[in-house]
CSV table of C-alpha atoms and ligand atoms in Angstrom, one decimal:
chain,number,residue,atom,x,y,z
A,259,UNK,CA,-2.8,5.0,41.5
A,260,UNK,CA,-4.3,1.9,39.9
A,261,UNK,CA,-7.8,0.9,40.7
A,262,UNK,CA,-9.8,-2.0,39.7
A,263,UNK,CA,-12.9,-1.8,37.5
A,264,UNK,CA,-15.3,-4.7,37.1
A,265,UNK,CA,-17.9,-4.3,34.4
A,266,UNK,CA,-20.8,-6.6,33.8
A,267,UNK,CA,-22.7,-6.2,30.5
A,268,UNK,CA,-26.2,-7.3,29.7
A,269,UNK,CA,-28.1,-7.2,26.4
A,270,UNK,CA,-27.0,-6.2,23.0
A,271,UNK,CA,-23.7,-5.5,21.2
A,272,UNK,CA,-24.3,-1.8,21.6
A,273,UNK,CA,-24.0,-2.3,25.3
A,274,UNK,CA,-20.8,-4.3,24.8
A,275,UNK,CA,-19.4,-1.3,22.8
A,276,UNK,CA,-20.6,1.1,25.5
A,277,UNK,CA,-18.9,-0.9,28.2
A,278,UNK,CA,-15.6,-0.9,26.3
A,279,UNK,CA,-15.9,2.9,25.9
A,280,UNK,CA,-16.7,3.3,29.6
A,281,UNK,CA,-13.5,1.5,30.3
A,282,UNK,CA,-11.7,3.9,27.9
A,283,UNK,CA,-13.2,6.9,29.7
A,284,UNK,CA,-12.1,5.6,33.1
A,285,UNK,CA,-8.6,4.4,32.1
A,286,UNK,CA,-7.0,7.9,32.6
A,287,UNK,CA,-8.3,7.8,36.2
A,288,UNK,CA,-6.2,4.7,36.8
A,289,UNK,CA,-8.9,2.1,36.4
A,290,UNK,CA,-7.9,-1.2,34.9
A,291,UNK,CA,-10.3,-3.9,34.1
A,292,UNK,CA,-10.7,-6.9,36.4
A,293,UNK,CA,-12.5,-10.2,35.8
A,294,UNK,CA,-13.8,-10.4,39.4
A,295,UNK,CA,-16.1,-8.1,41.3
A,296,UNK,CA,-14.8,-9.1,44.7
A,297,UNK,CA,-11.8,-6.8,44.9
A,298,UNK,CA,-13.0,-4.1,42.5
A,299,UNK,CA,-12.9,-0.4,43.5
A,300,UNK,CA,-15.7,0.3,41.1
A,301,UNK,CA,-18.4,-2.1,39.9
A,302,UNK,CA,-20.3,-1.1,36.8
A,303,UNK,CA,-23.5,-2.8,35.7
A,304,UNK,CA,-24.4,-2.0,32.1
A,305,UNK,CA,-28.0,-2.9,31.8
A,306,UNK,CA,-30.7,-3.9,29.3
A,307,UNK,CA,-34.4,-3.0,29.3
A,308,UNK,CA,-35.6,-4.7,26.2
A,309,UNK,CA,-37.6,-7.4,27.9
A,310,UNK,CA,-38.8,-7.7,31.5
A,311,UNK,CA,-36.6,-10.6,32.4
A,312,UNK,CA,-33.5,-8.6,31.3
A,313,UNK,CA,-34.5,-5.6,33.4
A,314,UNK,CA,-35.3,-7.7,36.5
A,315,UNK,CA,-31.8,-9.3,36.4
A,316,UNK,CA,-30.4,-6.0,37.4
A,317,UNK,CA,-32.1,-5.9,40.8
A,318,UNK,CA,-31.0,-9.4,41.7
A,319,UNK,CA,-27.5,-8.6,40.6
A,320,UNK,CA,-27.6,-5.4,42.8
A,321,UNK,CA,-28.4,-7.6,45.7
A,322,UNK,CA,-25.3,-9.8,45.1
A,323,UNK,CA,-23.1,-6.7,44.7
A,324,UNK,CA,-24.3,-5.4,48.0
A,325,UNK,CA,-22.6,-8.3,49.8
A,326,UNK,CA,-19.4,-7.4,48.1
A,327,UNK,CA,-19.7,-3.8,49.1
A,328,UNK,CA,-20.5,-4.8,52.7
A,329,UNK,CA,-17.5,-7.1,52.9
A,330,UNK,CA,-15.2,-4.3,51.6
A,331,UNK,CA,-16.7,-1.8,54.0
A,332,UNK,CA,-16.1,-4.2,56.9
A,333,UNK,CA,-12.4,-4.0,56.1
A,334,UNK,CA,-12.5,-0.2,56.0
A,335,UNK,CA,-12.6,0.0,52.1
A,336,UNK,CA,-15.2,1.1,49.7
A,337,UNK,CA,-16.6,-0.3,46.5
A,338,UNK,CA,-18.4,2.2,44.3
A,339,UNK,CA,-21.4,0.8,42.4
A,340,UNK,CA,-22.6,2.4,39.2
A,341,UNK,CA,-25.6,1.4,37.0
A,342,UNK,CA,-25.5,2.3,33.4
A,343,UNK,CA,-27.4,1.4,30.2
A,344,UNK,CA,-31.1,1.3,29.4
A,345,UNK,CA,-32.5,0.3,32.8
A,346,UNK,CA,-30.6,3.3,34.2
A,347,UNK,CA,-32.1,5.5,31.6
A,348,UNK,CA,-35.7,4.2,32.1
A,349,UNK,CA,-35.8,3.6,35.8
A,350,UNK,CA,-33.0,5.7,37.3
A,351,UNK,CA,-35.0,7.0,40.2
A,352,UNK,CA,-36.5,3.6,41.0
A,353,UNK,CA,-33.0,2.1,41.1
A,354,UNK,CA,-31.8,4.6,43.7
A,355,UNK,CA,-34.9,3.9,45.7
A,356,UNK,CA,-34.8,0.1,45.5
A,357,UNK,CA,-31.0,-0.1,45.9
A,358,UNK,CA,-29.7,2.8,47.9
A,359,UNK,CA,-26.2,1.4,47.9
A,360,UNK,CA,-25.9,2.5,44.2
A,361,UNK,CA,-23.6,5.4,44.0
A,362,UNK,CA,-24.1,6.5,40.3
A,363,UNK,CA,-26.8,6.0,37.8
A,364,UNK,CA,-25.8,7.0,34.3
A,365,UNK,CA,-27.6,6.7,31.0
A,366,UNK,CA,-26.3,5.6,27.6
A,367,UNK,CA,-26.0,9.2,26.4
A,368,UNK,CA,-24.0,10.6,29.3
A,369,UNK,CA,-21.4,8.0,30.2
A,370,UNK,CA,-18.6,10.3,28.9
A,371,UNK,CA,-19.2,12.2,32.1
A,372,UNK,CA,-18.4,9.2,34.3
A,373,UNK,CA,-15.1,10.7,35.6
A,374,UNK,CA,-16.9,13.7,37.1
A,375,UNK,CA,-19.7,11.5,38.4
A,376,UNK,CA,-17.3,9.0,40.0
A,377,UNK,CA,-15.2,11.8,41.5
A,378,UNK,CA,-18.4,13.3,43.0
A,379,UNK,CA,-19.5,9.9,44.3
A,380,UNK,CA,-16.1,9.4,46.0
A,381,UNK,CA,-16.6,12.6,47.9
A,382,UNK,CA,-20.1,11.9,49.0
A,383,UNK,CA,-21.2,9.4,51.6
A,384,UNK,CA,-22.7,6.0,50.6
A,385,UNK,CA,-26.5,6.2,50.1
A,386,UNK,CA,-26.4,9.5,48.2
A,387,UNK,CA,-26.7,8.2,44.7
A,388,UNK,CA,-26.1,10.5,41.8
A,389,UNK,CA,-28.4,10.4,38.8
A,390,UNK,CA,-27.4,11.5,35.3
A,391,UNK,CA,-29.8,10.4,32.6
A,392,UNK,CA,-30.1,13.5,30.5
A,393,UNK,CA,-30.1,13.5,26.8
A,394,UNK,CA,-27.4,16.1,26.5
A,395,UNK,CA,-27.1,18.5,23.6
A,396,UNK,CA,-23.4,17.9,23.4
A,397,UNK,CA,-22.4,14.8,21.5
A,398,UNK,CA,-21.2,12.0,23.6
A,399,UNK,CA,-18.8,10.8,20.9
A,400,UNK,CA,-17.1,14.2,20.8
A,401,UNK,CA,-16.2,13.8,24.5
A,402,UNK,CA,-15.0,10.2,24.4
A,403,UNK,CA,-11.2,9.6,24.3
A,404,UNK,CA,-10.0,9.2,20.7
A,405,UNK,CA,-7.8,6.3,21.7
A,406,UNK,CA,-9.4,3.0,22.3
A,407,UNK,CA,-7.8,0.2,24.2
A,408,UNK,CA,-7.0,-2.8,22.1
A,409,UNK,CA,-10.2,-4.8,21.4
A,410,UNK,CA,-8.9,-8.0,20.1
A,411,UNK,CA,-9.4,-9.6,16.6
A,412,UNK,CA,-13.0,-8.5,16.3
A,413,UNK,CA,-14.0,-5.0,17.4
A,414,UNK,CA,-17.4,-3.3,17.7
A,415,UNK,CA,-17.8,0.2,16.4
A,416,UNK,CA,-21.0,2.1,17.1
A,417,UNK,CA,-21.9,4.3,14.1
A,418,UNK,CA,-25.6,5.0,14.8
A,419,UNK,CA,-27.7,5.2,17.9
A,420,UNK,CA,-31.4,5.5,18.8
A,421,UNK,CA,-34.5,4.8,16.8
A,422,UNK,CA,-37.2,6.9,15.2
A,423,UNK,CA,-39.4,3.9,14.1
A,424,UNK,CA,-41.5,3.4,17.2
A,425,UNK,CA,-42.4,-0.2,16.8
A,426,UNK,CA,-45.3,-0.6,19.3
A,427,UNK,CA,-43.5,-3.2,21.5
A,428,UNK,CA,-40.1,-1.6,21.8
A,429,UNK,CA,-38.5,0.6,24.4
A,430,UNK,CA,-35.5,1.6,22.4
A,431,UNK,CA,-36.9,4.9,21.0
A,432,UNK,CA,-37.5,5.9,24.7
A,433,UNK,CA,-34.3,4.7,26.3
A,434,UNK,CA,-31.9,5.5,23.5
A,435,UNK,CA,-33.7,8.5,22.0
A,436,UNK,CA,-33.9,9.8,18.5
A,437,UNK,CA,-31.8,8.4,15.6
A,438,UNK,CA,-28.3,9.8,15.4
A,439,UNK,CA,-25.5,9.0,13.0
A,440,UNK,CA,-21.8,9.7,13.6
A,441,UNK,CA,-19.9,11.6,10.9
A,442,UNK,CA,-18.1,9.3,8.4
A,443,UNK,CA,-14.6,10.8,9.3
A,444,UNK,CA,-14.9,10.0,13.0
A,445,UNK,CA,-16.0,6.4,12.2
A,446,UNK,CA,-13.1,5.9,9.8
A,447,UNK,CA,-10.6,7.3,12.3
A,448,UNK,CA,-11.9,5.0,15.0
A,449,UNK,CA,-11.7,2.0,12.6
A,450,UNK,CA,-8.1,2.9,11.7
A,451,UNK,CA,-7.2,3.0,15.3
A,452,UNK,CA,-8.8,-0.4,15.9
A,453,UNK,CA,-6.9,-1.9,13.0
A,454,UNK,CA,-3.6,-0.3,14.2
A,455,UNK,CA,-4.2,-2.0,17.6
A,456,UNK,CA,-4.7,-5.4,16.1
A,457,UNK,CA,-8.3,-5.8,15.2
A,458,UNK,CA,-9.1,-7.4,11.8
A,459,UNK,CA,-12.8,-7.5,11.9
A,460,UNK,CA,-14.9,-4.4,12.3
A,461,UNK,CA,-18.6,-4.8,13.4
A,462,UNK,CA,-20.6,-1.7,12.7
A,463,UNK,CA,-23.3,-1.2,15.3
A,464,UNK,CA,-26.5,0.7,15.6
A,465,UNK,CA,-30.0,0.0,17.0
A,466,UNK,CA,-31.0,0.7,13.4
A,467,UNK,CA,-27.6,0.6,11.7
A,468,UNK,CA,-29.1,0.4,8.2
A,469,UNK,CA,-30.7,3.8,8.8
A,470,UNK,CA,-27.1,5.3,9.1
A,471,UNK,CA,-26.9,8.6,7.4
A,472,UNK,CA,-23.8,10.3,8.7
A,473,UNK,CA,-22.2,13.4,7.3
A,474,UNK,CA,-19.6,12.5,4.7
A,475,UNK,CA,-16.3,14.3,4.0
A,476,UNK,CA,-18.0,15.9,1.0
A,477,UNK,CA,-20.6,17.5,3.3
A,478,UNK,CA,-23.4,15.2,2.0
A,479,UNK,CA,-25.2,12.4,3.9
A,480,UNK,CA,-23.7,9.0,3.4
A,481,UNK,CA,-25.7,5.8,3.8
A,482,UNK,CA,-24.3,2.6,5.3
A,483,UNK,CA,-23.5,1.0,2.0
A,484,UNK,CA,-21.2,3.9,1.1
A,485,UNK,CA,-19.6,3.8,4.6
A,486,UNK,CA,-18.9,0.1,4.2
A,487,UNK,CA,-17.2,0.6,0.8
A,488,UNK,CA,-15.0,3.3,2.3
A,489,UNK,CA,-14.2,1.2,5.4
A,490,UNK,CA,-13.1,-1.6,3.1
A,491,UNK,CA,-10.4,0.7,1.7
A,492,UNK,CA,-8.6,0.8,5.0
A,493,UNK,CA,-5.6,-1.5,4.9
A,494,UNK,CA,-5.9,-4.3,7.4
A,495,UNK,CA,-9.7,-4.3,7.5
A,496,UNK,CA,-10.2,-8.0,6.6
A,497,UNK,CA,-13.8,-8.4,7.7
A,498,UNK,CA,-16.8,-6.1,8.0
A,499,UNK,CA,-20.1,-6.9,9.6
A,500,UNK,CA,-23.1,-4.7,10.6
A,501,UNK,CA,-26.0,-5.2,12.9
A,502,UNK,CA,-28.9,-4.7,13.4
A,503,UNK,CA,-30.9,-3.6,10.4
A,504,UNK,CA,-34.5,-2.8,9.5
A,505,UNK,CA,-36.2,-4.0,6.3
A,506,UNK,CA,-37.4,-0.5,5.5
A,507,UNK,CA,-33.8,0.8,5.2
A,508,UNK,CA,-32.2,-1.9,3.0
A,509,UNK,CA,-31.4,0.3,0.1
A,510,UNK,CA,-29.6,-0.8,-3.1
A,511,UNK,CA,-26.3,0.7,-2.1
A,512,UNK,CA,-26.2,-1.5,1.0
A,513,UNK,CA,-27.6,-4.6,-0.7
A,514,UNK,CA,-25.1,-4.4,-3.6
A,515,UNK,CA,-22.2,-3.9,-1.1
A,516,UNK,CA,-22.8,-7.6,-0.3
A,517,UNK,CA,-21.8,-8.3,-3.9
A,518,UNK,CA,-19.1,-5.7,-4.3
A,519,UNK,CA,-17.2,-5.7,-1.1
A,520,UNK,CA,-15.2,-8.9,-0.5
A,521,UNK,CA,-14.6,-8.1,3.2
A,522,UNK,CA,-18.3,-7.7,3.9
A,523,UNK,CA,-19.2,-11.0,5.5
A,524,UNK,CA,-22.0,-13.2,4.0
A,525,UNK,CA,-24.3,-12.8,7.0
A,526,UNK,CA,-27.3,-10.6,7.4
A,527,UNK,CA,-29.2,-10.1,10.6
A,528,UNK,CA,-32.4,-8.6,9.5
A,529,UNK,CA,-35.2,-8.7,12.1
A,530,UNK,CA,-38.8,-9.2,10.7
A,531,UNK,CA,-40.6,-9.9,14.0
A,532,UNK,CA,-43.6,-11.6,12.4
A,533,UNK,CA,-44.7,-13.2,9.2
A,534,UNK,CA,-48.2,-11.9,9.5
A,535,UNK,CA,-49.1,-8.6,7.7
A,536,UNK,CA,-51.8,-8.0,10.3
A,537,UNK,CA,-49.4,-8.3,13.2
A,538,UNK,CA,-46.7,-6.3,11.3
A,539,UNK,CA,-49.2,-3.5,10.9
A,540,UNK,CA,-50.2,-3.7,14.6
A,541,UNK,CA,-46.5,-3.5,15.4
A,542,UNK,CA,-46.1,-0.4,13.3
A,543,UNK,CA,-43.3,-2.0,11.3
A,544,UNK,CA,-44.1,-0.2,8.1
A,545,UNK,CA,-43.5,-3.2,5.8
A,546,UNK,CA,-45.2,-6.5,4.8
A,547,UNK,CA,-44.0,-10.1,5.0
A,548,UNK,CA,-43.6,-10.1,1.2
A,549,UNK,CA,-41.4,-7.0,1.3
A,550,UNK,CA,-39.1,-9.0,3.6
A,551,UNK,CA,-39.2,-12.0,1.2
A,552,UNK,CA,-38.2,-9.7,-1.7
A,553,UNK,CA,-35.2,-8.3,0.2
A,554,UNK,CA,-34.0,-11.7,1.0
A,555,UNK,CA,-34.4,-12.8,-2.6
A,556,UNK,CA,-32.5,-9.7,-3.8
A,557,UNK,CA,-29.6,-10.1,-1.4
A,558,UNK,CA,-29.4,-13.8,-2.3
A,559,UNK,CA,-29.1,-12.9,-6.0
A,560,UNK,CA,-26.3,-10.6,-5.1
A,561,UNK,CA,-24.6,-13.0,-2.6
A,562,UNK,CA,-26.0,-16.5,-3.1
A,563,UNK,CA,-24.4,-18.0,0.0
A,564,UNK,CA,-25.5,-15.3,2.4
A,565,UNK,CA,-26.6,-16.6,5.9
A,566,UNK,CA,-29.8,-15.0,7.1
A,567,UNK,CA,-30.8,-14.4,10.6
A,568,UNK,CA,-33.9,-12.6,12.0
A,569,UNK,CA,-35.6,-11.7,15.2
A,570,UNK,CA,-39.1,-13.0,15.9
A,571,UNK,CA,-41.6,-12.0,18.6
A,572,UNK,CA,-44.4,-14.5,19.5
A,573,UNK,CA,-47.5,-13.4,21.3
A,574,UNK,CA,-47.7,-9.7,20.4
A,575,UNK,CA,-51.1,-8.4,21.5
A,576,UNK,CA,-53.7,-9.6,19.1
A,577,UNK,CA,-51.6,-12.4,17.5
A,578,UNK,CA,-53.8,-15.3,16.5
A,579,UNK,CA,-53.0,-18.9,15.7
A,580,UNK,CA,-53.2,-18.0,12.0
A,581,UNK,CA,-50.8,-15.1,12.4
A,582,UNK,CA,-48.4,-17.5,14.1
A,583,UNK,CA,-48.8,-20.0,11.3
A,584,UNK,CA,-47.8,-17.2,8.9
A,585,UNK,CA,-44.6,-16.6,10.9
A,586,UNK,CA,-43.8,-20.3,10.5
A,587,UNK,CA,-44.5,-20.0,6.8
A,588,UNK,CA,-42.2,-17.1,6.4
A,589,UNK,CA,-39.5,-19.0,8.2
A,590,UNK,CA,-40.0,-22.0,6.0
A,591,UNK,CA,-39.8,-19.8,2.9
A,592,UNK,CA,-36.7,-17.9,3.8
A,593,UNK,CA,-34.6,-20.5,5.7
A,594,UNK,CA,-32.5,-19.0,8.5
A,595,UNK,CA,-29.1,-19.9,9.7
A,596,UNK,CA,-29.5,-18.6,13.3
A,597,UNK,CA,-32.2,-18.6,15.8
A,598,UNK,CA,-33.5,-15.5,17.7
A,599,UNK,CA,-37.1,-15.8,18.9
A,600,UNK,CA,-38.6,-14.1,21.9
A,601,UNK,CA,-41.8,-14.1,23.8
A,602,UNK,CA,-43.5,-10.7,23.7
A,603,UNK,CA,-42.9,-8.9,27.0
A,604,UNK,CA,-45.0,-5.8,27.7
A,605,UNK,CA,-42.7,-2.8,28.3
A,606,UNK,CA,-43.8,0.2,30.4
A,607,UNK,CA,-44.7,3.2,28.3
A,608,UNK,CA,-44.9,1.4,25.0
A,609,UNK,CA,-48.2,1.5,23.0
A,610,UNK,CA,-48.4,-2.3,22.8
A,611,UNK,CA,-48.3,-2.6,26.6
A,612,UNK,CA,-51.6,-0.6,26.8
A,613,UNK,CA,-53.4,-3.2,24.7
A,614,UNK,CA,-54.2,-5.5,27.6
A,615,UNK,CA,-57.5,-6.7,26.1
A,616,UNK,CA,-55.8,-8.6,23.3
A,617,UNK,CA,-52.9,-9.9,25.4
A,618,UNK,CA,-51.9,-13.4,24.5
A,619,UNK,CA,-51.9,-15.9,27.5
A,620,UNK,CA,-48.5,-16.9,28.8
A,621,UNK,CA,-49.0,-20.6,28.0
A,622,UNK,CA,-49.9,-19.8,24.4
A,623,UNK,CA,-46.8,-17.7,24.1
A,624,UNK,CA,-44.7,-20.5,25.5
A,625,UNK,CA,-46.2,-23.0,23.0
A,626,UNK,CA,-45.7,-20.7,20.1
A,627,UNK,CA,-42.1,-19.9,21.1
A,628,UNK,CA,-41.3,-23.6,21.1
A,629,UNK,CA,-42.8,-24.0,17.7
A,630,UNK,CA,-40.7,-21.2,16.2
A,631,UNK,CA,-37.6,-22.3,18.0
A,632,UNK,CA,-37.9,-25.8,16.8
A,633,UNK,CA,-38.2,-24.8,13.2
A,634,UNK,CA,-35.4,-22.2,13.5
A,635,UNK,CA,-33.3,-24.7,15.3
A,636,UNK,CA,-33.7,-27.3,12.6
A,637,UNK,CA,-32.9,-24.8,9.9
A,638,UNK,CA,-29.8,-23.6,11.8
A,639,UNK,CA,-28.5,-27.2,12.2
A,640,UNK,CA,-29.2,-27.9,8.6
A,641,UNK,CA,-27.3,-24.8,7.6
A,642,UNK,CA,-24.4,-25.9,9.8
A,643,UNK,CA,-24.4,-29.3,8.1
A,644,UNK,CA,-24.1,-27.8,4.7
A,645,UNK,CA,-20.8,-26.3,5.7
A,646,UNK,CA,-19.3,-29.6,6.6
A,647,UNK,CA,-16.6,-30.5,4.1
A,648,UNK,CA,-16.0,-26.9,3.2
A,649,UNK,CA,-12.7,-25.0,3.8
A,650,UNK,CA,-13.6,-21.7,5.5
A,651,UNK,CA,-11.5,-18.9,6.8
A,652,UNK,CA,-11.9,-18.6,10.6
A,653,UNK,CA,-10.8,-15.7,12.7
A,654,UNK,CA,-9.7,-17.1,16.0
A,655,UNK,CA,-10.5,-14.9,18.9
A,656,UNK,CA,-10.1,-17.0,22.0
A,657,UNK,CA,-9.9,-20.3,23.8
A,658,UNK,CA,-12.6,-23.0,23.6
A,659,UNK,CA,-13.9,-24.8,26.6
A,660,UNK,CA,-11.5,-27.7,26.2
A,661,UNK,CA,-7.7,-27.4,26.7
A,662,UNK,CA,-5.8,-26.9,23.5
A,663,UNK,CA,-9.0,-25.7,21.7
A,664,UNK,CA,-9.4,-22.4,20.1
A,665,UNK,CA,-12.7,-20.7,19.0
A,666,UNK,CA,-13.4,-18.4,16.1
A,667,UNK,CA,-16.1,-17.4,13.7
A,668,UNK,CA,-16.7,-18.5,10.2
A,669,UNK,CA,-17.8,-15.9,7.6
A,670,UNK,CA,-21.4,-17.0,8.3
A,671,UNK,CA,-21.0,-16.2,12.1
A,672,UNK,CA,-20.9,-19.8,13.1
A,673,UNK,CA,-18.7,-20.5,16.1
A,674,UNK,CA,-15.9,-22.9,15.1
A,675,UNK,CA,-14.0,-25.1,17.6
A,676,UNK,CA,-10.5,-26.2,16.5
A,677,UNK,CA,-7.6,-27.9,18.2
A,678,UNK,CA,-4.8,-25.4,17.5
A,679,UNK,CA,-2.0,-23.6,19.3
A,680,UNK,CA,-2.5,-20.3,21.1
A,681,UNK,CA,-0.3,-18.4,18.6
A,682,UNK,CA,-3.2,-18.6,16.1
A,683,UNK,CA,-5.4,-16.4,18.3
A,684,UNK,CA,-5.9,-13.2,16.3
A,685,UNK,CA,-5.2,-15.0,13.0
A,686,UNK,CA,-7.4,-15.7,10.1
A,687,UNK,CA,-6.9,-19.4,9.3
A,688,UNK,CA,-8.3,-21.7,6.7
A,689,UNK,CA,-10.2,-24.5,8.5
A,690,UNK,CA,-11.6,-27.7,7.1
A,691,UNK,CA,-15.1,-28.1,8.7
A,692,UNK,CA,-15.5,-31.6,10.0
A,693,UNK,CA,-18.6,-31.6,12.2
A,694,UNK,CA,-21.8,-29.7,12.6
A,695,UNK,CA,-23.6,-29.1,15.9
A,696,UNK,CA,-26.9,-27.3,16.5
A,697,UNK,CA,-25.1,-24.0,17.3
A,698,UNK,CA,-21.5,-24.5,16.3
A,699,UNK,CA,-19.0,-26.3,14.1
A,700,UNK,CA,-15.8,-28.3,14.6
A,701,UNK,CA,-12.9,-28.3,12.2
A,702,UNK,CA,-9.3,-28.9,11.6
A,703,UNK,CA,-6.7,-26.3,10.5
A,704,UNK,CA,-6.2,-27.0,6.8
A,705,UNK,CA,-2.9,-28.8,6.4
A,706,UNK,CA,-1.7,-26.5,3.6
A,707,UNK,CA,-1.8,-23.6,6.0
A,708,UNK,CA,-0.6,-25.5,9.0
A,709,UNK,CA,3.2,-25.5,8.3
A,710,UNK,CA,4.3,-22.2,9.8
A,711,UNK,CA,1.4,-20.0,10.8
A,712,UNK,CA,3.0,-17.1,9.0
A,713,UNK,CA,3.0,-18.8,5.6
A,714,UNK,CA,0.8,-17.6,2.8
A,715,UNK,CA,-2.8,-18.4,3.3
A,716,UNK,CA,-2.9,-18.3,7.1
A,717,UNK,CA,-2.7,-14.6,7.7
A,718,UNK,CA,-5.0,-12.5,5.6
A,719,UNK,CA,-7.0,-15.3,4.0
A,720,UNK,CA,-10.2,-13.8,2.8
A,721,UNK,CA,-13.7,-15.2,2.4
A,722,UNK,CA,-14.6,-17.4,-0.5
A,723,UNK,CA,-14.3,-15.1,-3.5
A,724,UNK,CA,-15.8,-16.7,-6.5
A,725,UNK,CA,-19.5,-16.9,-6.8
A,726,UNK,CA,-19.2,-20.6,-7.3
A,727,UNK,CA,-17.4,-21.0,-4.0
A,728,UNK,CA,-20.0,-18.9,-2.3
A,729,UNK,CA,-22.8,-20.8,-3.9
A,730,UNK,CA,-21.3,-24.0,-2.6
A,731,UNK,CA,-22.8,-23.4,0.8
B,193,5AD,N1,-40.8,-8.2,23.9
B,193,5AD,C1,-40.1,-9.2,23.3
B,193,5AD,N2,-39.1,-9.0,22.4
B,193,5AD,C2,-38.8,-7.7,22.1
B,193,5AD,N3,-37.8,-7.2,21.3
B,193,5AD,C3,-37.9,-5.9,21.4
B,193,5AD,N4,-38.8,-5.5,22.2
B,193,5AD,C4,-39.4,-6.6,22.7
B,193,5AD,C5,-40.5,-6.9,23.6
B,193,5AD,N5,-41.2,-5.9,24.2
B,193,5AD,C6,-37.0,-8.1,20.5
B,193,5AD,C7,-37.2,-7.7,19.0
B,193,5AD,C8,-35.9,-7.0,18.7
B,193,5AD,C9,-34.9,-7.7,19.6
B,193,5AD,C10,-33.7,-6.9,19.9
B,193,5AD,O1,-35.6,-7.8,20.8
B,193,5AD,O2,-37.2,-8.9,18.3
B,193,5AD,O3,-35.5,-7.1,17.3
B,194,SF4,FE1,-37.2,-1.1,18.4
B,194,SF4,FE2,-38.4,-1.2,16.1
B,194,SF4,FE3,-36.5,0.7,16.6
B,194,SF4,FE4,-35.8,-1.9,16.3
B,194,SF4,S1,-36.8,-0.6,14.7
B,194,SF4,S2,-35.1,-0.5,17.8
B,194,SF4,S3,-37.6,-2.9,17.2
B,194,SF4,S4,-38.5,0.5,17.6
């Protein structure tokens, strides 16, 4: 029997990965993915708890889903509704109270049990929601199907979960639990499967991916740098990325991989959160702003063209105008290619949320956010401008907004729009960059690679290889 499954994913790439794995878990039960919730047999919301706004979205979405469930029930059918992810983990009981039409609440560590949970829900009457938000002793990854459904040109692969760093503002250590790294062999096996089903780019994921320390085939712990080197040996792995990292874990093996591994893309998302040592200390980050500057300097020595991205929080309790100015200074010193800045949002149960005396007023947060976004936006646009006139390999992974247009990513993570035929989707193609926009590029398929998409240089083109080429950005 085939049944339709609609999944809506909020938040980070880890959730995107988890959603794909939930689809894998449910496939043997006959569930196939659908783009629309209206005629789904099972609706799954995979939620995010990182900021208040993200968490609140779930409840409004549950309201909308209720109408769909009611319409189906009026016709004698039933739509099961499941809530997964970090809001499920943090507020499972509350969800069942506020939204009794929810049939299953499942946390990020137990979704391999979805088949049993769904079967149970099917047998019980609506309004009797089932909650499973344990942190089980058994390893979720051991219970997920080995086979993954094809993921397209770029595939996420979770290698590490959880966090032991306890930054004072962050819910992750509570919702995702302690740090855990998957063994090297299982990661490589999953990567081989992804390549066999057509993926060319592997994005290694973890809340703290740079803290990866999985058991290697030699019985020793391997760091992320070593894992990346091994991954690069798999035939067909044309691009490797990883996200998100922490400045404390950026060891030499990882940094030098940016010089040594041609498939490792010249893009580093390394959150710093603030440029003020005082705020970094209050955040329990365990590093200074200068430490961050030194890492950037080192990685740029190793890979001069690397595009940097970071996360910034404005308005952490106690942040003064001078602290904010230091964040702007750090941004000016480093120069970022992408823009991720957030207003501090107090999260229940975190230490920073208890510090209400030093809370920064909302209007001040808004003003500081604009200041940061303006500078980061200018830097991002300037970075994009510097790639105009370059020939870059672009991995096309879908259609652009306009008819006849494809979209792909440059090595630096910039979205690139190009007029090109559909058959180039899933291909790595050399593109001449013609225009820069604040958040994207436009380009033209390079003529030398245009005649016959299977010709040399179209499929399998790598990133710029010589240092001079890299330095040209
Ligand atoms: N408020 C605002 N931003 C937050 N982040 C994490 N917790 C909070 C919070 N309470 C941001 C951090 C992190 C990114 C994923 O989200 O910048 O790196
Ligand atoms: Fe949260 Fe800090 Fe851990 Fe990142 S390192 S997940 S910000 S606690």
